[in-house]
Amino acid sequence: DIDDVGHKYYLELELEDVLDKDRPVTCTAEVLYPLGSKASAADVQVTVQGELRSTEEADKEFYDRIRSLEKELVAENIPDSHGKVPPELEPIHLLAWAASGYVIWQNSTENTHFHLAQVQHVKQVKRSDEDLQFDFVLLLHEMVSQEVLPWELSVLWQPGRGARVCRCQGPGAGS
Amino acid sequence: MWALLVLIGAASVSAHLQELSFDGQKVFRVLPQNDEQVEILNFLASIMEVDFWQPDSVTLVRPKMQVDFRVEADKSFEVEDLLKESGMEYQVLIDNLQAAMDAQFDSKARTASHSYEKYNNWDTIAAWTADIAARNPDLVSRSVIGETYEGRPMYLLKMGKSGPNKKAIFMDCGFHAREWISPAFCQWFVKEAVETYGKDSVMTKLLDKLDFYVLPVVNIDGYVYTWTNDRMWRKTRSKNAGSICIGTDPNRNMDAGWCTLGASKSPCAPTYCGSAPESEKETKALADFIREHLSTIKGYLTIHSYSQLLLFPYSYTYDLPANYEELNSIAKAASKELASLHNTKYTYGPGANTIYPAAGGSDDWVYDQGIKYAFTFELRDTGRHGFLLPESQIKPTCEETLLAVKYIANYVLEHLY
């Protein structure tokens, strides 16, 4: 407890790459949840001890594939009702997963527990620069209230640069 | 001469036409032990129409042979009396042939075919309940415990070898519509019971000594809605007075600390507790059944997803139940059994501390009624797929969960009260 500021948590974490399960990476983090009803994202400092694997080849393949599409990519319900993801949409699913991390971070408190439930909709937006842009509608499930709510956000990405959220809209703010 | 033949022909045609409905006709299975009993069957075949299913004809019947035969509806009582008097071992294989045939045609014609490794829609599940009961009459019987808000029959399967004074375990699935892996597990359990009875010693003992009441889907209307309109729906589909919002959370609707914690008074909320305890037809039907069978039900399991948790009372308070130590050690052992198959880690403990405080839950209500072994399962996974668990995970999830359920059932059997 930090008086007049909030609650600070010191964490030791193990990061598991779902696509590379046998090599977990240790991290440490400090998370400060601010006091007060004003909705404000937790302050997070992370240190990754160890190396994350390189995805250079797969990134390039995906990038080239999307750039060469005649029509902008549009897709819905990833995974579908039965839990299936078509293989060519798997990278979009993973990108959505990363993007959901941003929304979850922005909206989490000590009393919420969010997960990405489904990608309701994704639309590629053509750009003149090097970035790929995807506009998502993500369904987030919050465990305590049991709400499943749609969050809109746009993500920019290109190989070698992390995913960046460029606009964020959604119902209400905070918990 | 020709006129006579035509008349006889017409008579036999009309006789056959009357036979087109099999309503009320019974199929018996008998085991004649000796020549005397074989003779009784011969006698039967001489005084009425008996359609032998196996063997093909009464002349092939021998002692110790399993014999199946069909008789007309109006003769079935006579036949049963005769078999009883003779002391011959018999059972009614099919109680109403027309019903059994209808069920078979239902599952093929109107619906997609049933699979234990796929998610089945409600029509398919409903047809399956009829089919599984018709095909395993000595182990499974189906009844209706009530109707949903939208008028659908709530089917209950009673599993177990019939016997006197048997105690029972009650298990339900599908409280929350979007938790599709839950009804899949109830179907899997029933399949395992009928397929491994007589082969697996634990399952055989459990079905011999206990009855299992299995309610494959509690919230049928909600489940249908997740197939037709909104995959993420949770609640029932009942209208709420004075609100455009639909549905009540059935697992906040039971009379256990009702609506005090962890539930919402707003009809628009996913955890809406309802207008009153048991306001929902579905929860009322469940509660009524349990109240009516309170003296025989000794264990209760309710299956949900997701989070990989094994919970026990209480969730409506942080207070611990009287037999906390016992419940905790059962949960610990059951979780270990579950993990032994695919290394799936479960967390266990009392609901309020382990997941969140939530009043109106079925496990708490059942526990306070005196059923001291009450558990809630939250099945796979922990959030990667959440409600959208891929069909490829149905089998491993069900297999591991079955180990835990068998452990708990066996414990209850060995600690009857």
XYZ file of C-alpha atoms in Angstrom:
592
model
C 0.000 0.000 0.000
C 1.343 3.414 -0.881
C -0.533 6.151 0.960
C -2.442 8.571 -1.244
C -1.130 6.859 -4.346
C -2.405 3.306 -4.677
C -1.430 -0.352 -4.402
C 1.822 -1.610 -5.824
C 2.422 -5.236 -6.727
C 5.793 -6.869 -7.333
C 5.482 -9.821 -9.667
C 7.657 -12.647 -10.909
C 6.173 -14.055 -14.067
C 6.802 -16.790 -16.535
C 6.043 -15.875 -20.110
C 5.014 -18.772 -22.315
C 4.946 -18.437 -26.073
C 1.906 -20.422 -27.148
C 3.692 -21.237 -30.407
C 6.906 -22.255 -28.660
C 5.846 -23.815 -25.363
C 9.085 -25.433 -24.310
C 11.024 -22.244 -23.766
C 9.416 -20.134 -21.052
C 10.946 -16.739 -20.377
C 11.104 -15.195 -16.921
C 9.981 -11.619 -16.336
C 9.619 -9.315 -13.420
C 7.046 -6.544 -13.231
C 5.918 -3.730 -10.995
C 2.249 -2.811 -11.278
C 0.786 0.230 -9.566
C -2.994 0.447 -9.417
C -3.936 4.060 -8.738
C -6.319 5.018 -5.920
C -9.592 6.720 -6.516
C -12.589 6.308 -8.730
C -11.050 8.231 -11.579
C -10.440 5.733 -14.323
C -6.764 5.572 -14.991
C -4.702 2.722 -16.319
C -2.328 0.894 -14.010
C 1.301 1.885 -14.298
C 3.313 -1.111 -15.489
C 7.073 -1.600 -15.636
C 8.303 -4.884 -17.079
C 11.731 -6.422 -17.421
C 12.126 -9.435 -19.650
C 14.976 -11.684 -18.604
C 15.931 -13.821 -21.527
C 15.183 -13.744 -25.197
C 11.979 -13.927 -27.133
C 12.334 -15.961 -30.296
C 12.663 -14.317 -33.644
C 9.616 -14.354 -35.895
C 11.271 -12.533 -38.788
C 10.457 -15.076 -41.472
C 6.843 -15.633 -40.492
C 6.324 -11.871 -40.134
C 7.616 -11.216 -43.624
C 5.474 -13.993 -45.095
C 2.337 -12.612 -43.473
C 3.174 -9.023 -44.435
C 3.782 -9.893 -48.069
C 0.621 -11.990 -48.248
C -1.593 -9.176 -46.932
C 0.063 -6.521 -49.074
C -0.543 -8.609 -52.164
C -4.278 -9.072 -51.529
C -6.392 -7.565 -54.267
C -9.183 -6.655 -51.894
C -8.794 -5.512 -48.300
C -9.115 -8.351 -45.820
C -12.432 -8.585 -43.986
C -13.338 -11.330 -41.536
C -15.754 -12.115 -38.699
C -16.069 -14.370 -35.691
C -12.542 -15.526 -35.010
C -12.663 -18.180 -33.616
C -16.062 -19.309 -34.878
C -18.800 -20.675 -32.583
C -17.127 -24.073 -32.525
C -13.681 -22.714 -31.647
C -12.178 -23.030 -35.124
C -9.771 -20.539 -36.729
C -8.947 -20.963 -40.430
C -5.120 -21.238 -40.724
C -4.789 -18.154 -42.912
C -6.529 -16.060 -40.245
C -4.380 -17.300 -37.379
C -1.910 -14.343 -37.602
C -4.863 -11.914 -37.512
C -6.107 -13.731 -34.435
C -2.709 -13.357 -32.776
C -2.509 -9.681 -33.679
C -5.980 -9.199 -32.187
C -4.773 -10.960 -29.077
C -1.925 -8.493 -28.722
C -4.273 -5.582 -29.334
C -6.668 -6.876 -26.682
C -3.783 -6.612 -24.228
C -3.857 -2.870 -24.718
C -7.593 -2.602 -24.088
C -7.343 -4.879 -21.059
C -4.480 -2.848 -19.627
C -6.373 0.401 -20.094
C -9.513 -0.926 -18.423
C -8.266 -3.191 -15.650
C -8.523 -2.590 -11.922
C -7.837 -4.866 -8.970
C -11.435 -6.072 -9.325
C -11.606 -6.995 -12.973
C -10.467 -10.059 -14.901
C -10.548 -9.724 -18.664
C -10.018 -12.171 -21.496
C -10.429 -11.831 -25.239
C -13.597 -13.819 -25.984
C -13.721 -13.454 -29.765
C -12.738 -11.218 -32.665
C -16.185 -10.113 -33.746
C -15.019 -8.232 -36.806
C -11.779 -7.228 -38.520
C -11.343 -4.978 -41.515
C -8.099 -4.086 -43.202
C -7.691 -0.396 -44.095
C -5.385 0.396 -46.993
C -2.552 2.781 -46.196
C -0.046 4.627 -48.296
C 2.831 4.103 -45.844
C 4.581 0.865 -44.818
C 2.153 -0.069 -42.047
C -0.713 -2.540 -42.256
C -3.826 -1.221 -40.532
C -6.555 -3.454 -39.103
C -9.717 -2.089 -37.530
C -10.969 -4.551 -34.955
C -14.130 -5.073 -32.970
C -13.005 -7.255 -30.089
C -15.345 -8.988 -27.658
C -13.859 -8.886 -24.191
C -15.212 -11.082 -21.414
C -14.968 -9.694 -17.885
C -15.135 -12.503 -15.353
C -16.538 -10.715 -12.270
C -19.443 -8.940 -13.986
C -19.685 -11.652 -16.663
C -20.101 -8.952 -19.279
C -19.013 -9.591 -22.868
C -18.625 -6.200 -24.497
C -17.400 -5.027 -27.889
C -14.360 -2.799 -28.037
C -13.261 -1.032 -31.199
C -9.652 -0.344 -31.895
C -7.305 0.105 -34.792
C -3.897 -1.500 -34.930
C -0.864 -0.607 -37.024
C 1.821 -3.182 -37.701
C 4.842 -3.892 -39.881
C 7.660 -6.443 -39.530
C 10.293 -5.386 -37.036
C 7.979 -2.928 -35.276
C 5.610 -3.877 -32.495
C 1.838 -3.566 -32.873
C 0.638 -0.054 -32.137
C -2.878 0.977 -31.196
C -3.825 4.130 -33.030
C -7.421 4.745 -31.916
C -9.523 3.280 -29.164
C -13.300 3.444 -28.651
C -15.527 1.381 -26.426
C -18.472 1.427 -24.013
C -17.610 3.458 -20.927
C -14.241 3.619 -19.305
C -12.849 1.812 -16.301
C -14.489 -1.113 -14.499
C -64.213 -69.193 -55.805
C -62.552 -66.008 -57.051
C -64.929 -63.930 -54.946
C -63.937 -65.950 -51.860
C -60.207 -65.424 -52.525
C -60.718 -61.675 -53.007
C -62.653 -61.516 -49.730
C -59.933 -63.378 -47.837
C -57.321 -61.174 -49.511
C -59.196 -58.040 -48.487
C -59.524 -59.299 -44.936
C -55.808 -59.972 -44.562
C -54.921 -56.616 -46.125
C -57.090 -54.773 -43.638
C -55.619 -56.876 -40.816
C -52.134 -55.763 -41.882
C -53.225 -52.130 -42.199
C -54.233 -52.190 -38.567
C -50.705 -53.268 -37.734
C -49.042 -50.163 -39.235
C -49.017 -48.363 -35.899
C -46.804 -49.961 -33.245
C -48.148 -47.807 -30.471
C -48.134 -49.617 -27.111
C -46.484 -52.729 -28.494
C -43.822 -54.205 -26.252
C -40.660 -56.152 -26.966
C -39.666 -58.670 -24.299
C -36.305 -60.289 -23.653
C -36.497 -63.654 -21.884
C -34.016 -66.288 -20.784
C -35.640 -69.739 -20.692
C -33.572 -71.924 -18.381
C -34.956 -75.333 -19.284
C -37.250 -77.280 -21.591
C -40.252 -76.456 -19.437
C -39.748 -72.733 -19.982
C -39.112 -73.219 -23.690
C -42.480 -74.972 -23.790
C -44.135 -71.902 -22.269
C -42.856 -69.833 -25.168
C -44.182 -72.397 -27.611
C -47.551 -72.193 -25.880
C -47.537 -68.392 -26.095
C -46.768 -68.487 -29.793
C -49.697 -70.863 -30.321
C -52.354 -68.707 -28.667
C -51.390 -65.301 -30.092
C -49.300 -63.514 -32.711
C -45.716 -63.404 -31.431
C -43.093 -61.770 -33.641
C -39.717 -63.309 -32.766
C -36.791 -60.899 -33.238
C -34.234 -63.397 -32.061
C -34.147 -66.229 -32.895
C -36.209 -65.951 -36.087
C -38.775 -68.470 -35.021
C -40.050 -70.201 -31.893
C -38.896 -73.530 -33.280
C -35.271 -72.412 -32.876
C -35.599 -71.554 -29.188
C -33.438 -73.628 -26.829
C -32.709 -73.473 -23.081
C -30.267 -70.762 -21.991
C -30.853 -68.872 -25.263
C -31.592 -65.150 -25.110
C -34.966 -64.684 -26.789
C -36.463 -61.379 -27.960
C -40.037 -61.095 -29.184
C -42.682 -58.495 -29.955
C -46.330 -58.701 -28.953
C -49.365 -56.551 -29.625
C -50.309 -53.803 -27.213
C -53.491 -55.452 -25.967
C -51.718 -58.742 -25.343
C -48.700 -57.364 -23.469
C -50.261 -57.542 -19.992
C -51.312 -61.126 -20.512
C -47.810 -62.004 -21.626
C -46.200 -60.270 -18.683
C -48.503 -62.080 -16.233
C -47.642 -65.367 -17.845
C -43.915 -64.708 -17.665
C -44.165 -63.645 -14.025
C -46.119 -66.783 -13.111
C -43.682 -69.025 -14.888
C -40.722 -67.602 -12.975
C -38.865 -67.133 -16.238
C -36.216 -64.397 -16.267
C -37.535 -61.534 -18.386
C -37.236 -57.809 -19.039
C -39.155 -55.304 -21.131
C -36.651 -54.361 -23.805
C -38.822 -51.785 -25.502
C -41.772 -50.418 -23.599
C -43.456 -48.691 -26.533
C -42.180 -49.621 -29.947
C -43.784 -46.658 -31.699
C -42.007 -44.196 -29.382
C -38.656 -45.879 -29.886
C -39.087 -45.799 -33.654
C -40.105 -42.134 -33.617
C -36.994 -41.257 -31.623
C -34.803 -43.077 -34.114
C -36.337 -41.297 -37.073
C -36.096 -37.957 -35.273
C -32.384 -38.205 -34.789
C -31.763 -39.098 -38.428
C -34.270 -36.964 -40.291
C -34.799 -33.651 -38.543
C -31.450 -32.911 -37.070
C -27.726 -33.082 -37.681
C -26.293 -36.374 -36.512
C -25.099 -36.593 -32.954
C -21.438 -36.752 -32.088
C -19.764 -36.946 -28.698
C -16.786 -35.035 -30.087
C -18.745 -32.155 -31.547
C -21.033 -29.537 -30.110
C -24.610 -30.700 -30.705
C -27.557 -28.347 -31.077
C -30.612 -28.747 -28.843
C -32.731 -30.744 -31.306
C -29.893 -33.207 -31.696
C -29.418 -33.489 -27.947
C -33.154 -33.951 -27.362
C -33.317 -36.745 -29.926
C -30.203 -38.307 -28.429
C -31.832 -38.469 -24.965
C -34.686 -40.520 -26.418
C -32.354 -42.696 -28.409
C -29.908 -43.479 -25.612
C -32.753 -44.412 -23.273
C -34.460 -46.612 -25.858
C -31.255 -48.466 -26.625
C -30.223 -49.042 -23.007
C -33.469 -49.643 -21.127
C -31.819 -51.578 -18.321
C -29.494 -48.669 -17.536
C -31.155 -45.455 -18.713
C -34.617 -43.993 -18.451
C -35.756 -40.541 -19.515
C -38.247 -38.266 -17.831
C -39.338 -34.626 -18.061
C -38.931 -32.499 -14.938
C -40.550 -29.342 -16.246
C -40.761 -26.858 -19.097
C -38.580 -23.942 -20.006
C -39.876 -20.384 -20.410
C -40.221 -20.973 -24.147
C -42.049 -24.246 -23.578
C -39.316 -26.803 -24.181
C -39.360 -30.041 -22.181
C -36.521 -30.399 -19.666
C -35.278 -33.938 -20.130
C -33.637 -35.809 -17.274
C -31.820 -39.112 -17.652
C -31.785 -41.552 -14.755
C -28.832 -43.897 -15.004
C -28.173 -47.057 -13.048
C -29.083 -50.706 -12.703
C -32.474 -50.852 -11.022
C -32.439 -51.944 -7.428
C -34.142 -51.236 -4.104
C -33.282 -48.302 -1.816
C -30.604 -46.832 -4.047
C -29.093 -43.469 -3.236
C -28.324 -41.044 -6.038
C -26.005 -38.389 -7.375
C -27.451 -35.473 -9.313
C -25.443 -33.823 -12.073
C -26.504 -30.939 -14.296
C -24.924 -29.185 -17.255
C -25.737 -26.102 -19.278
C -26.807 -23.640 -16.596
C -25.128 -20.909 -18.635
C -25.927 -20.931 -22.324
C -22.522 -20.008 -23.770
C -20.613 -22.695 -21.838
C -20.916 -25.297 -24.598
C -18.336 -27.721 -23.200
C -20.663 -28.273 -20.238
C -23.561 -30.078 -22.022
C -20.903 -31.900 -24.040
C -19.601 -33.355 -20.782
C -22.991 -34.584 -19.602
C -23.463 -36.394 -22.914
C -19.975 -37.874 -22.617
C -20.688 -39.106 -19.095
C -23.833 -40.897 -20.226
C -21.989 -42.501 -23.123
C -19.196 -43.722 -20.863
C -21.716 -45.123 -18.415
C -23.546 -47.220 -21.005
C -20.412 -48.250 -22.889
C -18.255 -49.235 -19.953
C -20.886 -50.812 -17.702
C -19.817 -54.398 -17.262
C -16.321 -53.585 -18.510
C -14.962 -50.951 -16.137
C -15.118 -52.123 -12.542
C -15.545 -48.648 -11.006
C -18.306 -47.596 -13.393
C -20.053 -50.934 -12.943
C -19.953 -50.597 -9.167
C -21.190 -47.006 -9.331
C -24.134 -47.858 -11.574
C -24.989 -50.977 -9.594
C -24.970 -49.252 -6.241
C -26.014 -45.698 -7.108
C -28.349 -43.905 -9.462
C -27.165 -40.892 -11.440
C -29.629 -38.202 -12.404
C -28.149 -36.377 -15.395
C -29.761 -33.153 -16.633
C -27.922 -32.538 -19.916
C -29.056 -28.916 -20.383
C -30.720 -26.808 -17.692
C -31.014 -23.553 -19.622
C -32.288 -24.936 -22.913
C -33.751 -21.671 -24.212
C -30.455 -19.894 -23.642
C -28.536 -22.715 -25.299
C -30.747 -22.542 -28.387
C -30.226 -18.769 -28.461
C -26.445 -19.225 -28.583
C -26.910 -21.339 -31.677
C -29.356 -19.034 -33.454
C -28.584 -15.480 -32.384
C -25.809 -14.709 -29.936
C -23.007 -17.124 -29.145
C -22.124 -15.128 -26.026
C -25.567 -15.251 -24.341
C -25.495 -16.455 -20.726
C -28.885 -16.109 -19.065
C -32.346 -17.568 -19.572
C -34.643 -15.994 -22.173
C -37.486 -14.880 -19.959
C -39.012 -11.415 -20.301
C -38.448 -9.003 -17.445
C -41.363 -6.798 -16.438
C -40.731 -3.139 -17.114
C -37.500 -3.699 -19.018
C -36.468 -4.335 -22.594
C -33.690 -6.549 -21.308
C -34.196 -10.306 -21.357
C -33.161 -13.104 -19.064
C -32.079 -14.002 -15.562
C -28.808 -15.605 -14.506
C -30.035 -19.026 -13.373
C -27.014 -19.467 -11.122
C -27.923 -16.336 -9.183
C -31.585 -17.314 -9.024
C -31.520 -20.053 -6.399
C -32.646 -19.456 -2.828
C -29.209 -19.235 -1.237
C -28.391 -15.804 0.158
C -30.384 -14.665 -2.849
C -29.198 -11.420 -4.466
C -27.044 -10.307 -1.541
C -23.557 -10.453 -3.123
C -22.091 -10.867 -6.561
C -25.428 -10.607 -8.336
C -27.182 -7.692 -9.941
C -30.671 -6.292 -9.432
C -30.650 -4.958 -12.958
C -32.452 -7.070 -15.599
C -29.891 -5.908 -18.149
C -26.953 -7.361 -16.245
C -25.514 -10.786 -17.066
C -25.698 -11.679 -13.350
C -29.300 -10.536 -12.840
C -30.692 -12.505 -9.914
C -34.273 -12.486 -11.162
C -37.437 -10.985 -9.672
C -37.424 -13.533 -6.828
C -35.669 -16.783 -5.932
C -36.706 -19.535 -8.370
C -38.500 -16.984 -10.539
C -37.267 -18.943 -13.560
C -39.213 -22.025 -14.636
C -35.950 -23.852 -15.191
C -34.545 -23.274 -11.698
C -37.939 -24.004 -10.137
C -38.115 -27.335 -11.981
C -34.604 -28.229 -10.820
C -35.290 -27.204 -7.230
C -38.639 -29.011 -7.152
C -37.050 -32.222 -8.364
C -34.282 -32.055 -5.798
C -36.732 -31.262 -2.995
C -38.865 -34.245 -4.027
C -35.854 -36.568 -3.991
C -34.009 -35.093 -1.046
C -33.877 -38.325 0.894
C -32.141 -40.169 -1.936
C -29.802 -37.557 -3.425
C -26.475 -37.668 -1.598
C -24.176 -35.796 -3.986
C -24.556 -32.870 -6.383
C -22.377 -31.763 -9.299
C -22.986 -28.767 -11.520
C -20.833 -28.268 -14.608
C -19.756 -24.869 -15.955
C -16.885 -23.330 -17.898
C -14.338 -21.775 -18.025
C -11.405 -21.373 -15.603
C -10.385 -24.904 -14.556
C -11.713 -24.751 -11.019
C -13.308 -27.228 -8.647
C -15.451 -25.295 -6.191
C -17.586 -26.118 -3.193
C -19.723 -23.996 -0.793
C -19.986 -21.279 0.065
C -20.136 -18.589 -2.568
C -22.836 -16.462 -0.938
C -20.654 -15.889 2.103
C -17.004 -16.134 3.056
C -18.018 -18.428 5.931
C -16.827 -21.997 5.538
C -19.212 -24.968 5.459
C -19.346 -27.395 8.395
C -17.471 -30.157 6.555
C -14.962 -27.802 4.943
C -11.948 -30.009 5.650
C -13.649 -33.005 4.076
C -14.811 -31.099 0.981
C -11.377 -29.595 0.561
C -9.647 -32.948 0.641
C -12.156 -34.440 -1.812
C -11.551 -31.510 -4.145
C -7.803 -31.888 -3.776
C -7.902 -35.577 -4.627
C -10.383 -35.138 -7.476
C -8.207 -32.396 -8.994
C -5.222 -34.685 -8.788
C -7.156 -37.434 -10.582
C -8.152 -34.977 -13.280
C -4.579 -33.747 -13.764
C -3.248 -37.284 -14.015
C -4.489 -37.687 -17.575
C -3.307 -34.617 -19.509
C -1.634 -32.578 -16.773
C -4.485 -30.049 -16.749
C -4.125 -27.913 -13.635
C -7.212 -27.145 -11.596
C -7.492 -24.814 -8.625
C -9.925 -25.833 -5.903
C -11.563 -24.311 -2.858
C -14.695 -22.645 -1.527
C -16.424 -20.501 -4.154
C -16.221 -17.069 -2.536
C -12.466 -17.233 -1.982
C -11.523 -19.157 -5.082
C -13.481 -17.444 -7.835
C -15.646 -14.633 -6.465
C -18.488 -14.173 -4.015
C -21.798 -14.846 -5.754
C -25.133 -15.470 -4.105
C -27.966 -17.592 -5.470
C -25.860 -20.479 -6.726
C -27.204 -24.005 -7.080
C -24.353 -25.678 -5.189
C -24.921 -23.502 -2.117
C -28.682 -24.043 -2.203
C -28.341 -27.803 -2.553
C -25.784 -27.877 0.258
C -28.069 -25.961 2.616
C -30.806 -28.492 1.822
C -28.626 -31.118 3.446
C -26.739 -32.616 0.492
C -23.319 -32.303 2.023
C -21.260 -33.164 -1.062
C -21.909 -30.363 -3.557
C -19.393 -29.288 -6.182
C -19.179 -26.840 -9.074
C -16.809 -27.598 -11.927
C -15.453 -24.861 -14.176
C -14.005 -26.793 -17.109
C -11.316 -25.866 -19.670
C -9.687 -23.567 -20.481
C -8.215 -20.636 -18.552
C -8.969 -17.937 -21.105
C -7.099 -18.663 -24.313
C -10.282 -19.926 -25.958
C -12.666 -19.312 -23.089
C -16.198 -20.141 -24.152
C -15.059 -21.011 -27.678
C -13.217 -24.183 -26.736
C -12.282 -25.986 -29.983
C -14.095 -29.260 -30.661
C -10.734 -31.017 -30.734
C -10.580 -30.428 -26.976
C -13.956 -31.973 -26.184
C -12.589 -35.507 -25.835
C -9.558 -34.727 -23.631
C -11.592 -32.350 -21.481
C -14.345 -34.908 -20.973
C -11.947 -37.777 -20.324
C -10.086 -35.949 -17.588
C -13.243 -34.560 -16.003
C -14.756 -38.030 -15.914
C -11.905 -39.190 -13.684
C -12.711 -36.470 -11.167
C -16.451 -37.163 -11.306
C -15.916 -40.878 -10.765
C -13.648 -40.117 -7.832
C -16.263 -37.911 -6.197
C -19.095 -40.371 -6.893
C -17.090 -43.198 -5.433
C -16.307 -41.127 -2.349
C -19.992 -40.373 -1.840
C -20.801 -44.066 -2.232
C -18.280 -44.956 0.436
C -19.538 -42.268 2.805
C -23.309 -42.554 2.526
C -25.323 -40.785 5.132
